Tab-separated table of C-alpha atoms in Angstrom:
chain	number	residue	atom	x	y	z
A	275	UNK	CA	-4.223	6.965	-39.178
A	276	UNK	CA	-1.471	4.819	-41.003
A	277	UNK	CA	-0.627	1.517	-39.946
A	278	UNK	CA	3.230	0.694	-38.859
A	279	UNK	CA	5.286	-0.036	-42.124
A	280	UNK	CA	7.421	-3.417	-42.079
A	281	UNK	CA	10.577	-1.305	-41.469
A	282	UNK	CA	8.952	0.392	-38.798
A	283	UNK	CA	7.910	-2.965	-37.181
A	284	UNK	CA	11.636	-4.144	-37.811
A	285	UNK	CA	12.847	-1.501	-35.999
A	286	UNK	CA	10.845	-1.981	-32.936
A	287	UNK	CA	12.140	-5.744	-33.195
A	288	UNK	CA	15.793	-4.309	-32.986
A	289	UNK	CA	14.817	-1.983	-30.377
A	290	UNK	CA	13.446	-4.381	-28.082
A	291	UNK	CA	15.584	-7.407	-29.033
A	292	UNK	CA	12.775	-9.590	-30.016
A	293	UNK	CA	12.151	-11.606	-33.211
A	294	UNK	CA	8.442	-11.215	-33.567
A	295	UNK	CA	6.141	-8.211	-33.088
A	296	UNK	CA	2.688	-9.987	-31.801
A	297	UNK	CA	-0.774	-8.844	-32.630
A	298	UNK	CA	-3.745	-9.403	-30.490
A	299	UNK	CA	-5.557	-11.348	-33.805
A	300	UNK	CA	-2.591	-13.666	-33.779
A	301	UNK	CA	-3.372	-14.723	-30.105
A	302	UNK	CA	-6.898	-14.456	-30.899
A	303	UNK	CA	-6.687	-17.098	-33.727
A	304	UNK	CA	-5.138	-19.679	-31.493
A	305	UNK	CA	-7.782	-19.022	-28.985
A	306	UNK	CA	-10.613	-19.395	-31.536
A	307	UNK	CA	-9.421	-22.466	-33.089
A	308	UNK	CA	-5.854	-23.659	-33.101
A	309	UNK	CA	-6.004	-25.301	-36.277
A	310	UNK	CA	-6.909	-21.738	-37.811
A	311	UNK	CA	-3.755	-20.495	-35.962
A	312	UNK	CA	-1.607	-23.584	-37.518
A	313	UNK	CA	-2.618	-23.011	-41.071
A	314	UNK	CA	-2.265	-19.510	-41.120
A	315	UNK	CA	0.826	-18.760	-39.096
A	316	UNK	CA	2.779	-22.079	-39.238
A	317	UNK	CA	1.915	-23.606	-42.345
A	318	UNK	CA	1.119	-20.036	-44.355
A	319	UNK	CA	-1.417	-21.542	-46.270
A	320	UNK	CA	-3.284	-19.359	-48.550
A	321	UNK	CA	-7.018	-19.503	-47.207
A	322	UNK	CA	-9.492	-16.850	-47.087
A	323	UNK	CA	-11.010	-15.837	-43.631
A	324	UNK	CA	-13.446	-13.704	-45.018
A	325	UNK	CA	-17.512	-14.387	-44.236
A	326	UNK	CA	-20.357	-12.357	-44.385
A	327	UNK	CA	-19.821	-10.973	-40.867
A	328	UNK	CA	-16.194	-10.418	-41.367
A	329	UNK	CA	-17.352	-8.045	-44.898
A	330	UNK	CA	-20.314	-6.480	-42.970
A	331	UNK	CA	-17.919	-5.735	-39.827
A	332	UNK	CA	-15.410	-3.941	-42.164
A	333	UNK	CA	-17.883	-2.025	-44.010
A	334	UNK	CA	-19.455	-0.834	-40.525
A	335	UNK	CA	-16.028	0.042	-39.257
A	336	UNK	CA	-14.990	2.001	-42.153
A	337	UNK	CA	-17.926	4.055	-42.422
A	338	UNK	CA	-18.315	4.976	-38.666
A	339	UNK	CA	-14.764	5.893	-38.842
A	340	UNK	CA	-15.169	7.986	-41.700
A	341	UNK	CA	-18.036	9.825	-39.591
A	342	UNK	CA	-15.522	10.329	-36.803
A	343	UNK	CA	-12.919	11.730	-38.804
A	344	UNK	CA	-15.119	14.061	-40.513
A	345	UNK	CA	-14.717	12.617	-44.058
A	346	UNK	CA	-18.340	12.296	-44.229
A	347	UNK	CA	-21.334	14.008	-42.314
A	348	UNK	CA	-24.236	12.601	-40.798
A	349	UNK	CA	-26.639	12.964	-44.129
A	350	UNK	CA	-24.079	11.167	-45.959
A	351	UNK	CA	-23.560	8.287	-43.605
A	352	UNK	CA	-26.695	6.571	-44.460
A	353	UNK	CA	-26.749	7.086	-48.190
A	354	UNK	CA	-23.399	5.447	-48.106
A	355	UNK	CA	-24.502	2.473	-46.020
A	356	UNK	CA	-27.422	2.092	-48.870
A	357	UNK	CA	-24.482	2.250	-51.697
A	358	UNK	CA	-23.056	-0.816	-49.642
A	359	UNK	CA	-26.155	-2.741	-49.509
A	360	UNK	CA	-27.041	-2.133	-53.222
A	361	UNK	CA	-23.358	-3.236	-54.332
A	362	UNK	CA	-23.559	-6.426	-52.032
A	363	UNK	CA	-27.332	-7.260	-53.735
A	364	UNK	CA	-25.747	-6.742	-57.041
A	365	UNK	CA	-22.980	-9.198	-56.137
A	366	UNK	CA	-24.076	-12.641	-57.455
A	367	UNK	CA	-21.013	-14.331	-55.545
A	368	UNK	CA	-21.458	-12.229	-52.671
A	369	UNK	CA	-21.656	-13.992	-49.182
A	370	UNK	CA	-24.948	-14.450	-47.932
A	371	UNK	CA	-26.674	-14.904	-44.535
A	372	UNK	CA	-27.922	-17.976	-43.018
A	373	UNK	CA	-31.563	-16.836	-43.066
A	374	UNK	CA	-33.296	-13.856	-44.350
A	375	UNK	CA	-34.486	-12.855	-40.936
A	376	UNK	CA	-30.897	-12.666	-39.893
A	377	UNK	CA	-30.234	-10.634	-43.004
A	378	UNK	CA	-33.022	-8.569	-41.993
A	379	UNK	CA	-32.184	-7.840	-38.553
A	380	UNK	CA	-28.456	-7.318	-39.227
A	381	UNK	CA	-28.732	-4.770	-41.895
A	382	UNK	CA	-31.711	-2.948	-40.610
A	383	UNK	CA	-30.375	-2.452	-37.379
A	384	UNK	CA	-26.860	-1.158	-38.650
A	385	UNK	CA	-29.293	1.193	-41.170
A	386	UNK	CA	-30.829	2.864	-37.898
A	387	UNK	CA	-27.190	2.985	-36.575
A	388	UNK	CA	-26.239	4.865	-39.659
A	389	UNK	CA	-29.394	7.127	-39.616
A	390	UNK	CA	-28.866	8.431	-36.092
A	391	UNK	CA	-25.099	9.165	-35.770
A	392	UNK	CA	-24.190	11.758	-33.223
A	393	UNK	CA	-20.500	13.556	-33.146
A	394	UNK	CA	-18.154	12.588	-30.240
A	395	UNK	CA	-18.168	14.762	-27.437
A	396	UNK	CA	-14.339	15.043	-26.875
A	397	UNK	CA	-11.316	16.211	-28.060
A	398	UNK	CA	-8.098	14.745	-29.660
A	399	UNK	CA	-10.184	12.324	-31.629
A	400	UNK	CA	-8.145	9.754	-33.826
A	401	UNK	CA	-8.827	6.448	-35.671
A	402	UNK	CA	-6.618	3.224	-35.909
A	403	UNK	CA	-4.408	4.919	-33.232
A	404	UNK	CA	-1.491	2.452	-33.057
A	405	UNK	CA	-0.686	1.368	-29.201
A	406	UNK	CA	2.487	-0.662	-28.375
A	407	UNK	CA	2.347	-2.966	-25.138
A	408	UNK	CA	4.884	-5.257	-23.499
A	409	UNK	CA	3.904	-8.131	-21.253
A	410	UNK	CA	5.424	-11.076	-19.905
A	411	UNK	CA	7.907	-11.945	-16.906
A	412	UNK	CA	10.838	-10.231	-19.069
A	413	UNK	CA	8.314	-7.825	-21.124
A	414	UNK	CA	9.399	-10.451	-23.922
A	415	UNK	CA	6.140	-10.315	-25.744
A	416	UNK	CA	5.877	-6.991	-27.665
A	417	UNK	CA	2.540	-6.310	-29.049
A	418	UNK	CA	1.381	-3.564	-31.601
A	419	UNK	CA	-2.467	-3.207	-31.921
A	420	UNK	CA	-4.653	-0.193	-33.568
A	421	UNK	CA	-7.551	1.385	-31.671
A	422	UNK	CA	-10.743	1.877	-33.413
A	423	UNK	CA	-11.444	5.338	-31.898
A	424	UNK	CA	-9.694	6.922	-29.453
A	425	UNK	CA	-10.471	10.403	-27.972
A	426	UNK	CA	-10.545	12.651	-24.493
A	427	UNK	CA	-13.623	12.832	-22.954
A	428	UNK	CA	-14.859	16.398	-21.240
A	429	UNK	CA	-13.574	14.856	-17.972
A	430	UNK	CA	-10.060	14.324	-19.393
A	431	UNK	CA	-10.203	10.488	-19.508
A	432	UNK	CA	-8.805	8.740	-22.302
A	433	UNK	CA	-11.529	6.751	-23.923
A	434	UNK	CA	-10.913	3.656	-26.249
A	435	UNK	CA	-13.662	2.394	-28.623
A	436	UNK	CA	-14.195	-1.124	-30.021
A	437	UNK	CA	-17.096	-1.002	-32.608
A	438	UNK	CA	-18.973	-4.266	-32.442
A	439	UNK	CA	-21.424	-5.553	-34.968
A	440	UNK	CA	-21.838	-8.792	-32.737
A	441	UNK	CA	-24.815	-9.931	-30.936
A	442	UNK	CA	-25.103	-8.616	-27.194
A	443	UNK	CA	-25.472	-12.251	-26.444
A	444	UNK	CA	-21.845	-12.924	-27.300
A	445	UNK	CA	-21.141	-10.082	-24.763
A	446	UNK	CA	-22.907	-11.499	-21.775
A	447	UNK	CA	-21.545	-11.093	-18.429
A	448	UNK	CA	-20.038	-14.925	-18.445
A	449	UNK	CA	-18.214	-14.057	-21.930
A	450	UNK	CA	-17.006	-10.507	-21.185
A	451	UNK	CA	-13.667	-10.951	-19.662
A	452	UNK	CA	-12.659	-12.913	-22.644
A	453	UNK	CA	-13.905	-10.489	-25.100
A	454	UNK	CA	-12.549	-7.546	-23.061
A	455	UNK	CA	-9.071	-8.761	-23.420
A	456	UNK	CA	-7.942	-6.616	-26.666
A	457	UNK	CA	-9.163	-3.392	-24.991
A	458	UNK	CA	-7.560	-3.928	-21.874
A	459	UNK	CA	-4.376	-4.910	-23.576
A	460	UNK	CA	-4.696	-1.612	-25.420
A	461	UNK	CA	-5.213	0.039	-22.096
A	462	UNK	CA	-1.978	-1.450	-20.822
A	463	UNK	CA	-0.090	0.178	-23.645
A	464	UNK	CA	-1.366	3.533	-22.985
A	465	UNK	CA	-0.607	3.116	-19.077
A	466	UNK	CA	2.871	1.882	-20.118
A	467	UNK	CA	3.752	4.232	-22.956
A	468	UNK	CA	1.670	7.278	-22.267
A	469	UNK	CA	1.626	7.150	-18.619
A	470	UNK	CA	-1.771	7.502	-18.088
A	471	UNK	CA	-3.149	6.329	-14.624
A	472	UNK	CA	-5.661	3.297	-15.053
A	473	UNK	CA	-8.437	5.154	-13.450
A	474	UNK	CA	-8.318	8.056	-16.573
A	475	UNK	CA	-8.729	5.234	-18.989
A	476	UNK	CA	-12.242	4.170	-20.335
A	477	UNK	CA	-12.610	1.180	-22.545
A	478	UNK	CA	-16.065	0.692	-23.965
A	479	UNK	CA	-17.795	-1.461	-26.989
A	480	UNK	CA	-20.020	0.471	-28.994
A	481	UNK	CA	-22.519	-2.436	-29.767
A	482	UNK	CA	-23.985	-1.189	-33.079
A	483	UNK	CA	-26.791	-3.099	-33.450
A	484	UNK	CA	-28.428	-2.053	-30.344
A	485	UNK	CA	-29.393	1.126	-28.684
A	486	UNK	CA	-30.453	2.203	-25.082
A	487	UNK	CA	-34.164	3.269	-24.644
A	488	UNK	CA	-34.325	5.418	-21.936
A	489	UNK	CA	-38.086	5.688	-20.611
A	490	UNK	CA	-39.544	7.201	-17.386
A	491	UNK	CA	-41.310	4.963	-14.941
A	492	UNK	CA	-44.764	5.546	-13.142
A	493	UNK	CA	-43.095	6.805	-10.254
A	494	UNK	CA	-41.053	9.500	-11.957
A	495	UNK	CA	-37.779	8.020	-12.266
A	496	UNK	CA	-35.748	7.056	-15.143
A	497	UNK	CA	-35.002	3.505	-16.379
A	498	UNK	CA	-33.336	1.874	-19.315
A	499	UNK	CA	-33.992	-1.114	-21.786
A	500	UNK	CA	-31.427	-2.424	-24.397
A	501	UNK	CA	-33.126	-3.114	-27.663
A	502	UNK	CA	-32.351	-3.949	-31.191
A	503	UNK	CA	-32.305	-0.820	-33.108
A	504	UNK	CA	-34.837	-1.543	-35.896
A	505	UNK	CA	-37.322	-2.987	-33.530
A	506	UNK	CA	-37.241	-0.669	-30.318
A	507	UNK	CA	-40.431	0.878	-30.559
A	508	UNK	CA	-42.386	-2.528	-30.926
A	509	UNK	CA	-40.603	-3.496	-27.871
A	510	UNK	CA	-41.832	-0.553	-25.961
A	511	UNK	CA	-45.425	-1.092	-27.072
A	512	UNK	CA	-46.832	-2.317	-23.295
A	513	UNK	CA	-45.421	0.951	-21.829
A	514	UNK	CA	-46.701	3.291	-24.670
A	515	UNK	CA	-50.187	1.506	-24.185
A	516	UNK	CA	-50.384	2.329	-20.481
A	517	UNK	CA	-48.718	5.789	-20.898
A	518	UNK	CA	-51.601	6.380	-23.700
A	519	UNK	CA	-54.374	5.156	-21.667
A	520	UNK	CA	-53.457	7.543	-18.744
A	521	UNK	CA	-54.148	10.557	-21.249
A	522	UNK	CA	-57.560	9.438	-21.958
A	523	UNK	CA	-57.306	8.460	-25.327
A	524	UNK	CA	-59.882	5.778	-26.603
A	525	UNK	CA	-58.638	2.442	-27.796
A	526	UNK	CA	-58.880	2.853	-31.454
A	527	UNK	CA	-56.818	5.926	-31.460
A	528	UNK	CA	-54.395	4.151	-29.220
A	529	UNK	CA	-54.068	1.070	-31.512
A	530	UNK	CA	-53.467	3.404	-34.335
A	531	UNK	CA	-50.884	5.248	-32.998
A	532	UNK	CA	-48.990	2.251	-31.747
A	533	UNK	CA	-49.338	0.828	-35.386
A	534	UNK	CA	-47.886	3.704	-37.017
A	535	UNK	CA	-45.075	4.146	-34.454
A	536	UNK	CA	-44.150	0.610	-34.872
A	537	UNK	CA	-43.930	1.005	-38.719
A	538	UNK	CA	-42.084	4.040	-38.499
A	539	UNK	CA	-39.857	2.765	-35.556
A	540	UNK	CA	-40.269	6.401	-33.781
A	541	UNK	CA	-42.476	8.212	-31.723
A	542	UNK	CA	-42.936	11.422	-33.832
A	543	UNK	CA	-46.787	10.312	-34.214
A	544	UNK	CA	-47.051	10.295	-30.396
A	545	UNK	CA	-48.661	12.979	-28.372
A	546	UNK	CA	-45.810	15.581	-27.125
A	547	UNK	CA	-46.248	14.304	-23.354
A	548	UNK	CA	-45.081	10.775	-24.475
A	549	UNK	CA	-42.603	11.759	-26.487
A	550	UNK	CA	-40.838	13.499	-23.260
A	551	UNK	CA	-41.054	10.208	-21.611
A	552	UNK	CA	-38.701	8.348	-24.246
A	553	UNK	CA	-35.359	9.029	-25.603
A	554	UNK	CA	-32.690	6.767	-27.058
A	555	UNK	CA	-28.788	6.759	-27.015
A	556	UNK	CA	-26.042	4.236	-28.440
A	557	UNK	CA	-25.620	1.075	-26.180
A	558	UNK	CA	-21.840	0.954	-24.846
A	559	UNK	CA	-20.578	-2.044	-22.874
A	560	UNK	CA	-18.543	-0.568	-20.362
A	561	UNK	CA	-15.308	-2.450	-19.372
A	562	UNK	CA	-13.911	-1.701	-15.779
A	563	UNK	CA	-10.310	-0.994	-15.854
A	564	UNK	CA	-7.710	-1.105	-12.911
A	565	UNK	CA	-4.487	-2.174	-12.641
A	566	UNK	CA	-5.277	-5.487	-10.723
A	567	UNK	CA	-7.484	-6.632	-13.862
A	568	UNK	CA	-5.163	-5.273	-16.413
A	569	UNK	CA	-2.117	-7.327	-14.579
A	570	UNK	CA	-4.128	-10.285	-14.808
A	571	UNK	CA	-4.997	-9.741	-18.195
A	572	UNK	CA	-1.342	-9.356	-19.075
A	573	UNK	CA	-0.625	-12.817	-17.362
A	574	UNK	CA	-3.150	-14.636	-19.140
A	575	UNK	CA	-2.128	-13.179	-22.512
A	576	UNK	CA	1.685	-13.484	-21.770
A	577	UNK	CA	0.521	-17.460	-20.958
A	578	UNK	CA	-1.074	-17.677	-24.211
A	579	UNK	CA	1.865	-16.650	-26.238
A	580	UNK	CA	4.124	-19.231	-24.370
A	581	UNK	CA	1.949	-21.763	-25.243
A	582	UNK	CA	1.929	-20.512	-28.985
A	583	UNK	CA	5.604	-20.579	-28.594
A	584	UNK	CA	6.127	-23.938	-27.432
A	585	UNK	CA	3.821	-25.229	-29.987
A	586	UNK	CA	5.693	-23.811	-33.021
A	587	UNK	CA	8.959	-25.507	-31.388
A	588	UNK	CA	7.190	-28.786	-32.111
A	589	UNK	CA	8.158	-30.847	-35.113
A	590	UNK	CA	5.454	-30.812	-38.079
A	591	UNK	CA	4.305	-34.365	-37.064
A	592	UNK	CA	4.060	-33.514	-33.413
A	593	UNK	CA	2.028	-30.277	-34.185
A	594	UNK	CA	-0.638	-32.173	-36.075
A	595	UNK	CA	-0.665	-35.091	-33.388
A	596	UNK	CA	-1.139	-32.263	-30.941
A	597	UNK	CA	-4.050	-30.691	-32.502
A	598	UNK	CA	-5.791	-33.936	-33.446
A	599	UNK	CA	-5.827	-35.408	-30.063
A	600	UNK	CA	-6.541	-31.620	-28.355
A	601	UNK	CA	-8.556	-30.099	-30.781
A	602	UNK	CA	-11.192	-32.366	-32.943
A	603	UNK	CA	-13.188	-31.334	-35.459
A	604	UNK	CA	-16.703	-30.799	-34.682
A	605	UNK	CA	-18.950	-30.820	-37.623
A	606	UNK	CA	-22.001	-29.118	-35.706
A	607	UNK	CA	-19.748	-26.068	-34.359
A	608	UNK	CA	-21.353	-23.092	-35.517
A	609	UNK	CA	-17.555	-21.347	-35.475
A	610	UNK	CA	-15.865	-24.256	-37.351
A	611	UNK	CA	-18.401	-24.669	-39.801
A	612	UNK	CA	-19.145	-21.002	-40.891
A	613	UNK	CA	-16.308	-18.883	-39.484
A	614	UNK	CA	-13.141	-20.527	-39.217
A	615	UNK	CA	-10.949	-19.747	-42.282
A	616	UNK	CA	-9.377	-23.278	-41.913
A	617	UNK	CA	-12.230	-25.305	-41.528
A	618	UNK	CA	-13.959	-24.189	-44.625
A	619	UNK	CA	-11.053	-24.126	-46.751
A	620	UNK	CA	-10.537	-26.355	-49.612
A	621	UNK	CA	-7.194	-27.735	-48.233
A	622	UNK	CA	-9.127	-28.804	-45.088
A	623	UNK	CA	-11.647	-30.524	-47.376
A	624	UNK	CA	-9.167	-32.260	-49.211
A	625	UNK	CA	-7.394	-33.571	-45.826
A	626	UNK	CA	-10.350	-34.900	-44.347
A	627	UNK	CA	-11.348	-36.809	-47.503
A	628	UNK	CA	-7.713	-38.161	-47.551
A	629	UNK	CA	-8.070	-39.223	-44.060
A	630	UNK	CA	-11.580	-40.821	-44.802
A	631	UNK	CA	-10.104	-42.965	-47.530
A	632	UNK	CA	-7.242	-44.120	-45.236
A	633	UNK	CA	-9.384	-45.234	-42.476
A	634	UNK	CA	-12.390	-46.720	-44.896
A	635	UNK	CA	-12.021	-50.344	-45.467
A	636	UNK	CA	-12.254	-50.966	-49.122
A	637	UNK	CA	-15.394	-53.373	-49.089
A	638	UNK	CA	-17.980	-54.725	-46.524
A	639	UNK	CA	-16.613	-58.267	-47.852
A	640	UNK	CA	-13.286	-57.893	-46.342
A	641	UNK	CA	-14.846	-57.077	-42.747
A	642	UNK	CA	-17.063	-60.328	-42.924
A	643	UNK	CA	-13.846	-62.369	-44.048
A	644	UNK	CA	-12.069	-61.096	-41.077
A	645	UNK	CA	-14.547	-62.179	-38.706
A	646	UNK	CA	-14.968	-65.379	-40.482
A	647	UNK	CA	-11.443	-65.991	-40.085
A	648	UNK	CA	-11.816	-65.049	-36.180
A	649	UNK	CA	-14.410	-67.827	-35.873
A	650	UNK	CA	-12.427	-70.383	-37.468
A	651	UNK	CA	-9.454	-69.396	-34.954
A	652	UNK	CA	-11.814	-69.720	-32.130
A	653	UNK	CA	-13.021	-73.121	-32.919
A	654	UNK	CA	-9.186	-74.210	-33.356
A	655	UNK	CA	-8.353	-72.726	-29.945
A	656	UNK	CA	-11.422	-74.098	-28.132
């Protein structure tokens, strides 16, 4: 799906009598780091927001969407993934992961994902489908966004999918409401302009680095466990050992079977009775969607937009003073240090160096002299 052109966006401005078409990424920039918002959207600085995670996130999105669109098949996807890896490894200037352990986990988990793609069971499948939503008391904030993948499932629900290469810890129960705002905004748009009832909209994150392991318990009931794709078998080791013992397999053979299964990260070496007690599927985080929750998200995002507009109305000096007071730089903050475009930019480094020079005394002798003068004054007035 082609993104809206500048001309089309301008037509929307005229239609709704607004001077700006908002994107969720713009609001999210202010939420993530207001300095970054100031640098990119107010000062229009030429800074690069790319990182190892944005680049691999883009690669992953592009590849899964090619598969969903039918441009490549399930056999071609892992081949193309390997091509991405080879190209990255041969680039001496490529971004690098913080550690080799993180690199192996990240890339191997995604390798497994692209080696086990399954066709979506649904109709009207589209990638990057544009969606429009209007929020605020007067519907004054007009948003345009693009849904990673949208389709109609077998029950007639409109399903909105957002692909994520993030760690699932970033989508904990406490963090999920904040992470869900973009998809919920898109659900609001589908409700407003396609008149789809909220109870017929499903929103989900496809957590690409993870899978759901389904296993049969000893009581015969099925249970699930969420695991990293590249090592799911090793995480099931204890359960596998218990089940193998019940088949009266001797300890040496059990250990050999376990080692082979872990090395291959599948259960093909296991007896059929064991294989039938396990299967895996994609790990989706489902987002609750109803009118009350969506109204609350709309109110919150509208409030963020109002804050941004108020900030932009300040003078340049007041903007910087506001940022210095409310958003001080934290050197050991991982986002600021590794991900924030502004705080990684040369502009920021030069600015900080200038401020340090302004605040730095010329030398220690000046400080000593200052205190000596204070002591003399103290003697005079004592």
